[in-house]
Amino acid sequence: MVVHGDAIDVLERVVEDESVHLVFADPPYNIGKSFGEFRDKWPADKAYAEWCYQWLDICLRKLADDGSLYVMTSTQAMPYLDLWLRDRCSVQSRIVWHYDSSGVQARRYFGS
Ligand SMILES: C[S@@+](CC[C@H](N)C(=O)[O-])C[C@H]1O[C@@H](n2cnc3c(N)ncnc32)[C@H](O)[C@@H]1O
């Protein structure tokens, strides 16, 4: 089933608590990318993190006891999400996508 809507609203309304075995979240990363009318940029990192905490909190409530959560995020946002999640569930691993940034490499500093 595909449900189109605001994640926070849809997750609360459509998904039963403790019913989900796998959550895979690929949210906006707060890096200024445009998706149609939506621009992936919050006024401050903290505001972005607070928004993530809202939907992550719901995701954790929806997970069954043996459920797993995979969360994609940017290098910049990872500390906020990692610290928050560590207080609430067991983080088993951090998977790093090693790729060549589509040929756009940083020349004057270390890239991600
Ligand atoms: C990093 S992209 C994910 C792309 C997706 N994995 C794909 O392959 O199409 C983040 C997506 O989240 C959507 N989005 C932004 N705010 C949202 C919200 N409040 N609820 C649900 N989706 C949202 C954006 O429009 C964008 O399509």
CSV table of C-alpha atoms and ligand atoms in Angstrom, one decimal:
chain,number,residue,atom,x,y,z
A,1,MET,CA,0.0,0.0,0.0
A,2,VAL,CA,1.3,3.4,-0.9
A,3,VAL,CA,0.0,6.4,1.2
A,4,HIS,CA,0.8,9.8,-0.1
A,5,GLY,CA,0.9,12.5,2.6
A,6,ASP,CA,2.8,14.1,5.4
A,7,ALA,CA,4.8,11.3,7.1
A,8,ILE,CA,3.9,12.4,10.6
A,9,ASP,CA,0.2,12.5,9.9
A,10,VAL,CA,0.1,9.3,7.8
A,11,LEU,CA,2.2,7.2,10.3
A,12,GLU,CA,0.0,8.2,13.2
A,13,ARG,CA,-3.3,7.7,11.3
A,14,VAL,CA,-2.7,4.7,9.2
A,15,VAL,CA,-0.1,2.5,11.0
A,16,GLU,CA,-0.9,0.6,14.1
A,17,ASP,CA,1.4,0.8,17.1
A,18,GLU,CA,3.9,-2.2,17.5
A,19,SER,CA,2.8,-3.6,14.1
A,20,VAL,CA,5.8,-3.0,11.9
A,21,HIS,CA,8.8,-5.3,11.4
A,22,LEU,CA,10.9,-3.0,9.2
A,23,VAL,CA,11.0,0.7,8.8
A,24,PHE,CA,13.3,2.1,6.1
A,25,ALA,CA,13.3,5.9,6.2
A,26,ASP,CA,14.9,8.1,3.5
A,27,PRO,CA,13.9,11.6,4.7
A,28,PRO,CA,15.0,15.0,3.5
A,29,TYR,CA,18.6,15.6,4.6
A,30,ASN,CA,18.4,19.4,5.2
A,31,ILE,CA,20.9,20.0,2.4
A,32,GLY,CA,18.9,22.4,0.3
A,33,LYS,CA,17.8,20.0,-2.5
A,34,SER,CA,14.5,20.7,-4.2
A,35,PHE,CA,11.8,18.1,-4.6
A,36,GLY,CA,9.1,19.8,-6.7
A,37,GLU,CA,7.6,22.5,-4.4
A,38,PHE,CA,9.4,21.1,-1.4
A,39,ARG,CA,12.8,22.5,-0.5
A,40,ASP,CA,14.9,20.4,1.7
A,41,LYS,CA,16.2,23.2,4.0
A,42,TRP,CA,15.2,24.0,7.6
A,43,PRO,CA,16.1,27.4,9.2
A,44,ALA,CA,18.6,25.7,11.5
A,45,ASP,CA,20.1,22.3,12.2
A,46,LYS,CA,18.3,22.1,15.5
A,47,ALA,CA,14.9,22.7,13.8
A,48,TYR,CA,15.7,19.9,11.4
A,49,ALA,CA,16.7,17.6,14.2
A,50,GLU,CA,13.5,18.4,16.1
A,51,TRP,CA,11.4,17.5,13.1
A,52,CYS,CA,13.3,14.2,12.7
A,53,TYR,CA,12.8,13.4,16.4
A,54,GLN,CA,9.0,13.7,15.8
A,55,TRP,CA,8.8,11.1,13.1
A,56,LEU,CA,11.5,8.9,14.6
A,57,ASP,CA,9.5,8.8,17.8
A,58,ILE,CA,6.5,7.7,15.9
A,59,CYS,CA,8.5,5.1,14.0
A,60,LEU,CA,9.8,3.6,17.2
A,61,ARG,CA,6.3,3.3,18.6
A,62,LYS,CA,5.1,1.6,15.4
A,63,LEU,CA,7.9,-1.0,15.5
A,64,ALA,CA,7.1,-4.5,16.8
A,65,ASP,CA,9.3,-5.8,19.6
A,66,ASP,CA,11.6,-7.5,17.1
A,67,GLY,CA,11.4,-4.7,14.6
A,68,SER,CA,14.3,-2.9,12.9
A,69,LEU,CA,14.7,0.6,11.8
A,70,TYR,CA,17.0,1.8,8.9
A,71,VAL,CA,17.5,5.6,8.7
A,72,MET,CA,19.3,7.3,5.9
A,73,THR,CA,20.8,10.6,6.8
A,74,SER,CA,23.5,13.1,5.8
A,75,THR,CA,26.9,13.1,7.4
A,76,GLN,CA,26.1,16.5,8.9
A,77,ALA,CA,22.8,15.3,10.5
A,78,MET,CA,24.1,12.0,11.6
A,79,PRO,CA,25.3,13.1,15.1
A,80,TYR,CA,21.9,14.5,16.0
A,81,LEU,CA,20.0,11.3,15.0
A,82,ASP,CA,22.7,8.9,16.3
A,83,LEU,CA,22.7,10.4,19.8
A,84,TRP,CA,19.0,10.6,20.0
A,85,LEU,CA,18.5,7.0,18.8
A,86,ARG,CA,21.1,5.6,21.1
A,87,ASP,CA,19.1,6.7,24.1
A,88,ARG,CA,16.0,4.9,22.8
A,89,CYS,CA,17.1,1.8,21.0
A,90,SER,CA,20.0,-0.4,20.3
A,91,VAL,CA,22.1,0.8,17.3
A,92,GLN,CA,23.6,-2.3,15.8
A,93,SER,CA,25.6,-0.7,12.9
A,94,ARG,CA,26.3,2.4,10.9
A,95,ILE,CA,26.4,1.7,7.2
A,96,VAL,CA,28.5,4.2,5.2
A,97,TRP,CA,27.8,4.6,1.5
A,98,HIS,CA,31.2,5.1,-0.1
A,99,TYR,CA,30.8,6.7,-3.5
A,100,ASP,CA,32.4,9.3,-5.7
A,101,SER,CA,29.8,12.1,-5.3
A,102,SER,CA,29.0,11.7,-9.0
A,103,GLY,CA,32.4,13.1,-10.0
A,104,VAL,CA,32.0,16.2,-7.9
A,105,GLN,CA,34.9,16.0,-5.4
A,106,ALA,CA,36.0,18.6,-2.9
A,107,ARG,CA,39.3,20.1,-4.1
A,108,ARG,CA,40.3,22.3,-1.2
A,109,TYR,CA,39.1,20.3,1.8
A,110,PHE,CA,38.3,16.7,2.8
A,111,GLY,CA,34.9,15.7,1.4
A,112,SER,CA,32.4,13.4,3.3
B,1,LIG,C1,15.8,12.0,0.2
B,1,LIG,S1,14.2,12.1,-0.6
B,1,LIG,C2,13.8,10.4,-0.7
B,1,LIG,C3,13.6,9.9,-2.1
B,1,LIG,C4,13.1,8.5,-2.2
B,1,LIG,N1,13.9,7.5,-1.5
B,1,LIG,C5,13.0,8.1,-3.7
B,1,LIG,O1,13.8,7.3,-4.1
B,1,LIG,O2,12.2,8.7,-4.4
B,1,LIG,C6,13.2,12.7,0.6
B,1,LIG,C7,11.7,12.8,0.2
B,1,LIG,O3,10.9,13.1,1.3
B,1,LIG,C8,9.8,13.9,0.9
B,1,LIG,N2,9.2,14.6,2.0
B,1,LIG,C9,9.6,15.9,2.5
B,1,LIG,N3,8.9,16.2,3.6
B,1,LIG,C10,8.0,15.1,3.8
B,1,LIG,C11,7.0,14.9,4.8
B,1,LIG,N4,6.8,15.8,5.8
B,1,LIG,N5,6.4,13.7,4.7
B,1,LIG,C12,6.6,12.8,3.7
B,1,LIG,N6,7.6,13.0,2.8
B,1,LIG,C13,8.3,14.1,2.8
B,1,LIG,C14,10.4,14.8,-0.2
B,1,LIG,O4,9.5,15.3,-1.1
B,1,LIG,C15,11.4,13.8,-0.9
B,1,LIG,O5,10.7,13.2,-1.9
